mmCIF file of N, CA and C in Angstrom:
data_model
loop_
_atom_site.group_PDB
_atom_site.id
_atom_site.type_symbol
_atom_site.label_atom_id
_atom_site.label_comp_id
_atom_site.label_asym_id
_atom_site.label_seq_id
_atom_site.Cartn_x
_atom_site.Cartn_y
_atom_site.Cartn_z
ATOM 1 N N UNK V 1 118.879 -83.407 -71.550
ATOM 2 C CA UNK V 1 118.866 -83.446 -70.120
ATOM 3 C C UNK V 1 120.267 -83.138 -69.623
ATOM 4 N N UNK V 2 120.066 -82.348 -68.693
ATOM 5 C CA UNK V 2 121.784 -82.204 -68.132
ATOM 6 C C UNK V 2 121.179 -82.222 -66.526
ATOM 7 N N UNK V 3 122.578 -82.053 -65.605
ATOM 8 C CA UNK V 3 122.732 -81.569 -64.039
ATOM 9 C C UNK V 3 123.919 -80.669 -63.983
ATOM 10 N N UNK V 4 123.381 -80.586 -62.824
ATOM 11 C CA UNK V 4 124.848 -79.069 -62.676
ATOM 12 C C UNK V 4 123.881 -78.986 -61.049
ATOM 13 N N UNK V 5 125.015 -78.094 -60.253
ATOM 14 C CA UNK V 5 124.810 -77.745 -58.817
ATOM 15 C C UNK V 5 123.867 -76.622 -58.973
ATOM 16 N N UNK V 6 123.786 -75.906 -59.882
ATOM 17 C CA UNK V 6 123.046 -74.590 -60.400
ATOM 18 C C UNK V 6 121.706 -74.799 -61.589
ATOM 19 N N UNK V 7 120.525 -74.801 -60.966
ATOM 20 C CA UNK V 7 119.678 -74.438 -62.401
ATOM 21 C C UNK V 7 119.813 -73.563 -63.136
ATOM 22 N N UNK V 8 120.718 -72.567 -63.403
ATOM 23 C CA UNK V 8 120.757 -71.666 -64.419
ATOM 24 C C UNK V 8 121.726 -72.677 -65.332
ATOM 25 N N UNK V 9 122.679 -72.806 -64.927
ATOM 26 C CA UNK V 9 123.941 -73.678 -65.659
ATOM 27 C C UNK V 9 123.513 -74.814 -66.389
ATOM 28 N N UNK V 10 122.632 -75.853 -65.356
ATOM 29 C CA UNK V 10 121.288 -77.080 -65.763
ATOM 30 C C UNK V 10 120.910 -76.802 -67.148
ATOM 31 N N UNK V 11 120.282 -74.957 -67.143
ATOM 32 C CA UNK V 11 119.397 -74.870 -68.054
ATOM 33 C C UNK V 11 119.990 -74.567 -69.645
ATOM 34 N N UNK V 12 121.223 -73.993 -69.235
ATOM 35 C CA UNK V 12 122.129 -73.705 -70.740
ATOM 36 C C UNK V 12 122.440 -75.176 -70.962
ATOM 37 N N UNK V 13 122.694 -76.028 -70.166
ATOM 38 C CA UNK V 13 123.808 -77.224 -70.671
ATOM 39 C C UNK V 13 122.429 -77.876 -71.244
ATOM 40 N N UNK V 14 121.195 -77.803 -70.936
ATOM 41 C CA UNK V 14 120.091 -78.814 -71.237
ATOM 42 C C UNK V 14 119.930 -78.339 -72.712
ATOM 43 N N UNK V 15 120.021 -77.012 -72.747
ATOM 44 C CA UNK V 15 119.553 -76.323 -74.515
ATOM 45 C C UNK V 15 121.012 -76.864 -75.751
ATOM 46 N N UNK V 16 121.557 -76.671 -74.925
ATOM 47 C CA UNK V 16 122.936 -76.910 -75.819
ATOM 48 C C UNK V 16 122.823 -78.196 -76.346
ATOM 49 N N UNK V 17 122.756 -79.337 -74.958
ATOM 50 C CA UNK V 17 122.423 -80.750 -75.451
ATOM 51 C C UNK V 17 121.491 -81.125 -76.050
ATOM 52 N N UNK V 18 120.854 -80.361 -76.240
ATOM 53 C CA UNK V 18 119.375 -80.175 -77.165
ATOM 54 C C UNK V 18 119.322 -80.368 -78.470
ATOM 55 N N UNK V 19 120.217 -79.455 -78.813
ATOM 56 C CA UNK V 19 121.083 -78.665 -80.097
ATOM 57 C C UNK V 19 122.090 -78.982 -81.038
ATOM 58 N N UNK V 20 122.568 -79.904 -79.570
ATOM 59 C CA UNK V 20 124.238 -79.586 -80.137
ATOM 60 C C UNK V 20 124.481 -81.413 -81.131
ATOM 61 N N UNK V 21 123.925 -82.019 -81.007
ATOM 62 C CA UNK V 21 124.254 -83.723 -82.000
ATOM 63 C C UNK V 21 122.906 -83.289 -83.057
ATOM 64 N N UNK V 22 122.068 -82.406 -83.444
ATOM 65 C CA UNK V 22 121.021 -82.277 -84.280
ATOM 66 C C UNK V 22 121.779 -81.283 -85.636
ATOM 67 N N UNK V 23 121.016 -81.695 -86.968
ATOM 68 C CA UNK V 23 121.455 -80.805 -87.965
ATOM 69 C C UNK V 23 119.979 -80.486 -88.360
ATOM 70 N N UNK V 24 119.686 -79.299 -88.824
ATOM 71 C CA UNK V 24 118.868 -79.120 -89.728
ATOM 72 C C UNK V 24 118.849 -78.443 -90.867
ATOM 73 N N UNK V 25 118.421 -78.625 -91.716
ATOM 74 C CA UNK V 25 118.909 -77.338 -93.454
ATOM 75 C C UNK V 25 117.617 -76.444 -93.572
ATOM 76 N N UNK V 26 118.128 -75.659 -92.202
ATOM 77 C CA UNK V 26 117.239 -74.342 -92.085
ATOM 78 C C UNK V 26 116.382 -73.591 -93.715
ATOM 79 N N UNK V 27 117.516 -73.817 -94.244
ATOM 80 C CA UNK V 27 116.972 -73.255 -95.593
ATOM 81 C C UNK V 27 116.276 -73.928 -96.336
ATOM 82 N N UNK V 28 116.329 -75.142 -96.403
ATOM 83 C CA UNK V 28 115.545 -75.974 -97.325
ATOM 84 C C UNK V 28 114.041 -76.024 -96.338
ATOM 85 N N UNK V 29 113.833 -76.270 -95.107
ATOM 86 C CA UNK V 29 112.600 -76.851 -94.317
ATOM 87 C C UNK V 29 112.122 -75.424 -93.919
ATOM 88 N N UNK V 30 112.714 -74.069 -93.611
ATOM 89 C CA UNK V 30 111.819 -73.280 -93.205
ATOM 90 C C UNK V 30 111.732 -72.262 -94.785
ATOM 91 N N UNK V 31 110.726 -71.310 -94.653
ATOM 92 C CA UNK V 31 110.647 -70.680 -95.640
ATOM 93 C C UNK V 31 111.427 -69.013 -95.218
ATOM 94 N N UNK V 32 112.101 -68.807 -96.143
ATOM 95 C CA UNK V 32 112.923 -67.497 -95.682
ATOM 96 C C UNK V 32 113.850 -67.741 -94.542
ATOM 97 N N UNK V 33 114.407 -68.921 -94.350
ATOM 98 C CA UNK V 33 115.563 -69.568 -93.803
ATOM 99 C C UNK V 33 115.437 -68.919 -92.441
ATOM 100 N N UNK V 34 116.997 -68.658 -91.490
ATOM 101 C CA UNK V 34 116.952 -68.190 -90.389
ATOM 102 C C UNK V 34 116.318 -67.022 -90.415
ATOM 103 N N UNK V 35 115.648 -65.968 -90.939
ATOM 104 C CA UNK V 35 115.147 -65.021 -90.589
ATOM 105 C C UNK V 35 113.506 -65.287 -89.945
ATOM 106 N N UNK V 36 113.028 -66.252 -90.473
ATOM 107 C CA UNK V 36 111.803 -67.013 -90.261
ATOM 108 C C UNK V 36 111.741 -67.989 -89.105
ATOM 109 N N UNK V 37 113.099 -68.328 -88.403
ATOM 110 C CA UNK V 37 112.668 -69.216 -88.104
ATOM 111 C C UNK V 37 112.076 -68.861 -86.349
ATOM 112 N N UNK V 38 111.493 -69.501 -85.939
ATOM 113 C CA UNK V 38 110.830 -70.073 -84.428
ATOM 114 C C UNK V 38 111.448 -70.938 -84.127
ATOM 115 N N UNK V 39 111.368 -70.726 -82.679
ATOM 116 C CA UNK V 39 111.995 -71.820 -81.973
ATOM 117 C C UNK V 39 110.943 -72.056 -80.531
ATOM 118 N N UNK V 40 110.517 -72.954 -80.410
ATOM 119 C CA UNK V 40 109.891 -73.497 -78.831
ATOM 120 C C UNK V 40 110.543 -74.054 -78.410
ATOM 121 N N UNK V 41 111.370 -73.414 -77.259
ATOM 122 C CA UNK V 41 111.894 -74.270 -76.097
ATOM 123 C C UNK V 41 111.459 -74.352 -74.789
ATOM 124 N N UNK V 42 111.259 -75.727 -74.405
ATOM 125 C CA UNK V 42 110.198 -76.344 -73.240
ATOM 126 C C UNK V 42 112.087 -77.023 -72.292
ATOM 127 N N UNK V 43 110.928 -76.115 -71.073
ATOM 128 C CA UNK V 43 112.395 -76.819 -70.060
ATOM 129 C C UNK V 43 111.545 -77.349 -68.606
ATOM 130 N N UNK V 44 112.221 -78.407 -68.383
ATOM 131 C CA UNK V 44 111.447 -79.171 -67.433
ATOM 132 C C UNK V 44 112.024 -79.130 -66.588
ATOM 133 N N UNK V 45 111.478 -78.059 -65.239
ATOM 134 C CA UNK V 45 113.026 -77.701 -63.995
ATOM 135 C C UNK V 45 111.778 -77.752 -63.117
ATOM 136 N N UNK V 46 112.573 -78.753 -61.805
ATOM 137 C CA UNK V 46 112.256 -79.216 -60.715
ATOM 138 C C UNK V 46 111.646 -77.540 -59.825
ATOM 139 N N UNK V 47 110.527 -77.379 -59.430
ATOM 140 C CA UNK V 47 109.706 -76.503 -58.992
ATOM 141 C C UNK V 47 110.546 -75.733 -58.202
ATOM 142 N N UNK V 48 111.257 -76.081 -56.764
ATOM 143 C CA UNK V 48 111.808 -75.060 -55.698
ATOM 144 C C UNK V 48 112.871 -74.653 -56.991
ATOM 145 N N UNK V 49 113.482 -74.514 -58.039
ATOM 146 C CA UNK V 49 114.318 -74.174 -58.620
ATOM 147 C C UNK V 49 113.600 -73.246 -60.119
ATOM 148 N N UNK V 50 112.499 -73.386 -60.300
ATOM 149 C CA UNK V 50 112.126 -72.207 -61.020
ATOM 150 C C UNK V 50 112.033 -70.426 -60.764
ATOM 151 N N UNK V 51 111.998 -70.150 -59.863
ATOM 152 C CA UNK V 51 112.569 -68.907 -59.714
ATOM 153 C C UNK V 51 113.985 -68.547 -59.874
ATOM 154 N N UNK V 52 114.838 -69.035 -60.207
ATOM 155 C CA UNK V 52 115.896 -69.249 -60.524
ATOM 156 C C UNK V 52 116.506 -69.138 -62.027
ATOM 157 N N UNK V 53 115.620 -69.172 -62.644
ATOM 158 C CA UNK V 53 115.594 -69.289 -64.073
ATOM 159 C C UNK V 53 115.996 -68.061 -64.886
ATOM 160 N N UNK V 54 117.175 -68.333 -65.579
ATOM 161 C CA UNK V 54 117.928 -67.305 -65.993
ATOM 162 C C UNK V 54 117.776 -67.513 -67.937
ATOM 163 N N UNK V 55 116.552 -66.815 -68.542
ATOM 164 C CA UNK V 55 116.150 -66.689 -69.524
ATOM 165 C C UNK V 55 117.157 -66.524 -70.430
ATOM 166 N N UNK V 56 117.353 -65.327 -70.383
ATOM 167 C CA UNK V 56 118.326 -64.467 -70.916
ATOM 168 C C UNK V 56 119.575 -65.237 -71.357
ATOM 169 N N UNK V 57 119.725 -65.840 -70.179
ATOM 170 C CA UNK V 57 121.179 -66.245 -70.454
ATOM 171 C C UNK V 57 120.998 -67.674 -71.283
ATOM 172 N N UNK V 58 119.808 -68.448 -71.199
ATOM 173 C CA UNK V 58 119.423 -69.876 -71.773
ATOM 174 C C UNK V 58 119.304 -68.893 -73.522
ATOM 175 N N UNK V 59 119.191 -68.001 -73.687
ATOM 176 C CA UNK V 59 118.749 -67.614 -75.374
ATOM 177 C C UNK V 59 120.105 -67.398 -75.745
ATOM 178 N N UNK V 60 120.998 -67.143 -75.199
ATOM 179 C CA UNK V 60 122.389 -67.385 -76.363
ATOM 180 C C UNK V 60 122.981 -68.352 -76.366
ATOM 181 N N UNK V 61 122.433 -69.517 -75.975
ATOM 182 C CA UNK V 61 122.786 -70.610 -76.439
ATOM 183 C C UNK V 61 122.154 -71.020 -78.230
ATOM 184 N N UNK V 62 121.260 -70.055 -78.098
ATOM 185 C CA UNK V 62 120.473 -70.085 -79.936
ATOM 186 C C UNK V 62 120.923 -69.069 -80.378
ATOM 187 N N UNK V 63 121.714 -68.993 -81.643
ATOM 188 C CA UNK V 63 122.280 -67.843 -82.319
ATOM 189 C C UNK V 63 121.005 -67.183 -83.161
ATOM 190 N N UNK V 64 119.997 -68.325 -83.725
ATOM 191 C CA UNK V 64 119.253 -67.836 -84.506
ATOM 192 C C UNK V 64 117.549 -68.045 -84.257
ATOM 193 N N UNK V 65 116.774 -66.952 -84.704
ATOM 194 C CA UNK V 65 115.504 -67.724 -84.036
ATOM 195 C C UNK V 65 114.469 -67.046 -83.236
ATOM 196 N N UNK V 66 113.422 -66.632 -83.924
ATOM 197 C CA UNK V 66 112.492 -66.122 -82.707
ATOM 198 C C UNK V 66 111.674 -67.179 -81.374
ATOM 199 N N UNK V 67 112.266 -66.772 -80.137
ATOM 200 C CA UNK V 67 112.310 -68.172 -79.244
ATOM 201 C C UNK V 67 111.094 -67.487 -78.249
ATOM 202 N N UNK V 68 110.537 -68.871 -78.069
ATOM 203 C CA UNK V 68 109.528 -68.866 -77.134
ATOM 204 C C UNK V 68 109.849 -69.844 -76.056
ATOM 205 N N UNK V 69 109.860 -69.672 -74.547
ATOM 206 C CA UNK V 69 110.015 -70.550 -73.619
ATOM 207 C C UNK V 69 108.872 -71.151 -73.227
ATOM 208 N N UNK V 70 108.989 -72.368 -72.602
ATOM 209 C CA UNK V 70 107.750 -72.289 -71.974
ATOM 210 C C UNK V 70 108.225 -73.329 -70.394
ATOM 211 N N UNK V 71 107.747 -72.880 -69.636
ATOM 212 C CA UNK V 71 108.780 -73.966 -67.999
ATOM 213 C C UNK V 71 107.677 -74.539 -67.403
ATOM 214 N N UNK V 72 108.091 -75.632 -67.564
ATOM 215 C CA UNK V 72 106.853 -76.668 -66.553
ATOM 216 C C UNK V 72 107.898 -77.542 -65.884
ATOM 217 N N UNK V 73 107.322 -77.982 -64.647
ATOM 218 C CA UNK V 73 107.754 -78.621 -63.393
ATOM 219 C C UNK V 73 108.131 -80.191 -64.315
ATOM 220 N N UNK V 74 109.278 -80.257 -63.528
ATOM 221 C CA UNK V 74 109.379 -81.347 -64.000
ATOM 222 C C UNK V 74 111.463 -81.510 -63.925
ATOM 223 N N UNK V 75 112.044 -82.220 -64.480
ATOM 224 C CA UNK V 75 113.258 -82.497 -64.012
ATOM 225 C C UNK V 75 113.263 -83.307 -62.926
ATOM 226 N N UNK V 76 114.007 -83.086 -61.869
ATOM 227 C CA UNK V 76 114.867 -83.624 -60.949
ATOM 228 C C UNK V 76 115.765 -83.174 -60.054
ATOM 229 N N UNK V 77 115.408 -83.371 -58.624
ATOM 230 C CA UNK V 77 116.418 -83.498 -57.747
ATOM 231 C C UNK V 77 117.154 -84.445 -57.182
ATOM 232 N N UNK V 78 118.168 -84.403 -57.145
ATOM 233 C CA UNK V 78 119.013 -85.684 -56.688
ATOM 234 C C UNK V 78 119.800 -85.105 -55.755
ATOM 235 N N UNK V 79 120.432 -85.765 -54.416
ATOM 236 C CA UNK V 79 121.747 -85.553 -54.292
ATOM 237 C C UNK V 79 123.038 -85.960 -54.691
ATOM 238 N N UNK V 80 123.704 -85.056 -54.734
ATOM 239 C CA UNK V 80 124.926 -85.154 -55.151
ATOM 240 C C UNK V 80 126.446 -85.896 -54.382
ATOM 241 N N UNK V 81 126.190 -85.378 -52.567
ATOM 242 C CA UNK V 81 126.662 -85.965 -51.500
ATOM 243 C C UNK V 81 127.370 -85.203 -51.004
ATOM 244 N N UNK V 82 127.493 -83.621 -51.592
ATOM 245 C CA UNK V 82 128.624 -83.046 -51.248
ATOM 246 C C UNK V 82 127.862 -81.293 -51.633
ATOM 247 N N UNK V 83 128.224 -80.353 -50.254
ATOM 248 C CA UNK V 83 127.868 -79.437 -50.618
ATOM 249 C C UNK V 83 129.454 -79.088 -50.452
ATOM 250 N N UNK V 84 130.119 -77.897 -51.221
ATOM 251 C CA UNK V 84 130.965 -76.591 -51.073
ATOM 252 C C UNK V 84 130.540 -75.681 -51.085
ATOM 253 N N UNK V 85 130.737 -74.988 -49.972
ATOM 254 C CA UNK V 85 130.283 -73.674 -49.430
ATOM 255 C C UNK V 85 131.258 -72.883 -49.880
ATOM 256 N N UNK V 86 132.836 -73.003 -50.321
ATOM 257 C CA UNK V 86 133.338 -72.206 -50.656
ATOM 258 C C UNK V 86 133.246 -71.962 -52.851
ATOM 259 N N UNK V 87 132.122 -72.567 -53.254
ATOM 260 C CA UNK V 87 132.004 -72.560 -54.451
ATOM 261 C C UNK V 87 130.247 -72.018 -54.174
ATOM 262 N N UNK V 88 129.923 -71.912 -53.250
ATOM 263 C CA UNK V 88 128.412 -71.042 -53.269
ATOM 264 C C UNK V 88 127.697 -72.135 -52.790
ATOM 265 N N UNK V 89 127.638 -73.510 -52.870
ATOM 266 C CA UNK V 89 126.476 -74.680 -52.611
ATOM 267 C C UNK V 89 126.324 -74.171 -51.533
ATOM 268 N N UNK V 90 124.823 -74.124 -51.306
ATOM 269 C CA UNK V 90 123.761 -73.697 -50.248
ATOM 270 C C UNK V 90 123.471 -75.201 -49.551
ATOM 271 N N UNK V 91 123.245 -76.541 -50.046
ATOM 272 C CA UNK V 91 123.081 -77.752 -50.077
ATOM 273 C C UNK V 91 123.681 -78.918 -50.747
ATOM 274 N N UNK V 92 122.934 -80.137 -51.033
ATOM 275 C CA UNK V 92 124.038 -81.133 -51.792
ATOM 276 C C UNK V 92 123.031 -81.332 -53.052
ATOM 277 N N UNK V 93 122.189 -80.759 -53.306
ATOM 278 C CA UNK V 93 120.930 -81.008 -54.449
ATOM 279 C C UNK V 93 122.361 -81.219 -55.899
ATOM 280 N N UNK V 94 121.869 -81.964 -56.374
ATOM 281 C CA UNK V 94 122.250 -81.969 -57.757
ATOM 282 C C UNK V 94 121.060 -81.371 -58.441
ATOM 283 N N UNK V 95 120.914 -80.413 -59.748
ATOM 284 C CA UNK V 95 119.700 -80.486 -60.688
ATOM 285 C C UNK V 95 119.684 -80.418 -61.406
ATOM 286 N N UNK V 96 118.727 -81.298 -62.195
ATOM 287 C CA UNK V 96 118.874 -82.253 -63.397
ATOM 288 C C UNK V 96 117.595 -81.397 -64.517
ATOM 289 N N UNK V 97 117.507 -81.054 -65.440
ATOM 290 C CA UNK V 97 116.401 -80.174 -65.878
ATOM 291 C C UNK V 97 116.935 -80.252 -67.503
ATOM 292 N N UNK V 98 115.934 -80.841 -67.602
ATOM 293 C CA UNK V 98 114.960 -81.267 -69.530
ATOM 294 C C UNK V 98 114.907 -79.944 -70.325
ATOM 295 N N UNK V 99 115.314 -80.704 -71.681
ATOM 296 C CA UNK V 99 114.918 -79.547 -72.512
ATOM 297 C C UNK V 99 114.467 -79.940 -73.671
ATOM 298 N N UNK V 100 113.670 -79.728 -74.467
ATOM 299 C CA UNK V 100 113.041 -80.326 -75.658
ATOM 300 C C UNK V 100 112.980 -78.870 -76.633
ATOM 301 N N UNK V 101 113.562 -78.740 -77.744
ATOM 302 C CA UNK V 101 113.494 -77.511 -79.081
ATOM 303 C C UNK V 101 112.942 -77.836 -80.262
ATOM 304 N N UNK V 102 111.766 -77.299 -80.585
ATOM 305 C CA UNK V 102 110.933 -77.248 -81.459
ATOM 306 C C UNK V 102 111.386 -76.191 -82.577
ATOM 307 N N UNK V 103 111.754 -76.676 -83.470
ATOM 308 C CA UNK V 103 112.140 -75.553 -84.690
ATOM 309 C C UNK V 103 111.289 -75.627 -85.504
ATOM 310 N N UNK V 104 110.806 -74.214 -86.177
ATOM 311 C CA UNK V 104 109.832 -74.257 -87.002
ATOM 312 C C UNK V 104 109.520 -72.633 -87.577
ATOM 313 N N UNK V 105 108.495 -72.511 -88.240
ATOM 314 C CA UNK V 105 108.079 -71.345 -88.714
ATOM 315 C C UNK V 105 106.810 -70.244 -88.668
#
């Protein structure tokens, strides 16, 4: 789970935190190691903020991996208390948006 003023930003920091305290021995659990492997990543972003969703840029956060997304409603809006207009904030939304990674084969 992460926040950020931006759901695109939300959505890298959510995969990373996903990722980033987990080990796995790709080679021992999948067969034909990283060339084999799959990845399902499920991201849970608050609805007015799914068009927003910057794919592309959420897949290099995985170096390795044939990745499948999948986006269902869900996350969070909060405020934050503070918009800057001179950093782009349109509003004071904070958004908060889930990520769950399924590795496999």
């Amino acid at each position: 789970m992460f926040f950020f003023k931006s759901s695109p930003s939300a959505q890298v920091r959510a995969c990373r935190n996903a990722i980033e305290f987990n080990s796995v021995s790709v080679k021992k659990i999948i067969p034909g190691g990283y060339d084999n492997m799959k990845l399902n990543v499920i991201l849970a972003v608050p609805a007015k903020y799914q068009d927003g969703l910057d794919l592309e840029e959420v897949k290099k956060v995985f170096p390795f991996g044939d990745i499948r997304f999948t986006v269902q409603d869900g996350g969070m809006i909060a405020p934050s208390g503070r918009a800057i207009k001179a950093l782009g904030d349109k509003n004071d939304d904070m958004v908060i948006v889930n990520a769950a990674v399924q590795v496999g084969y």
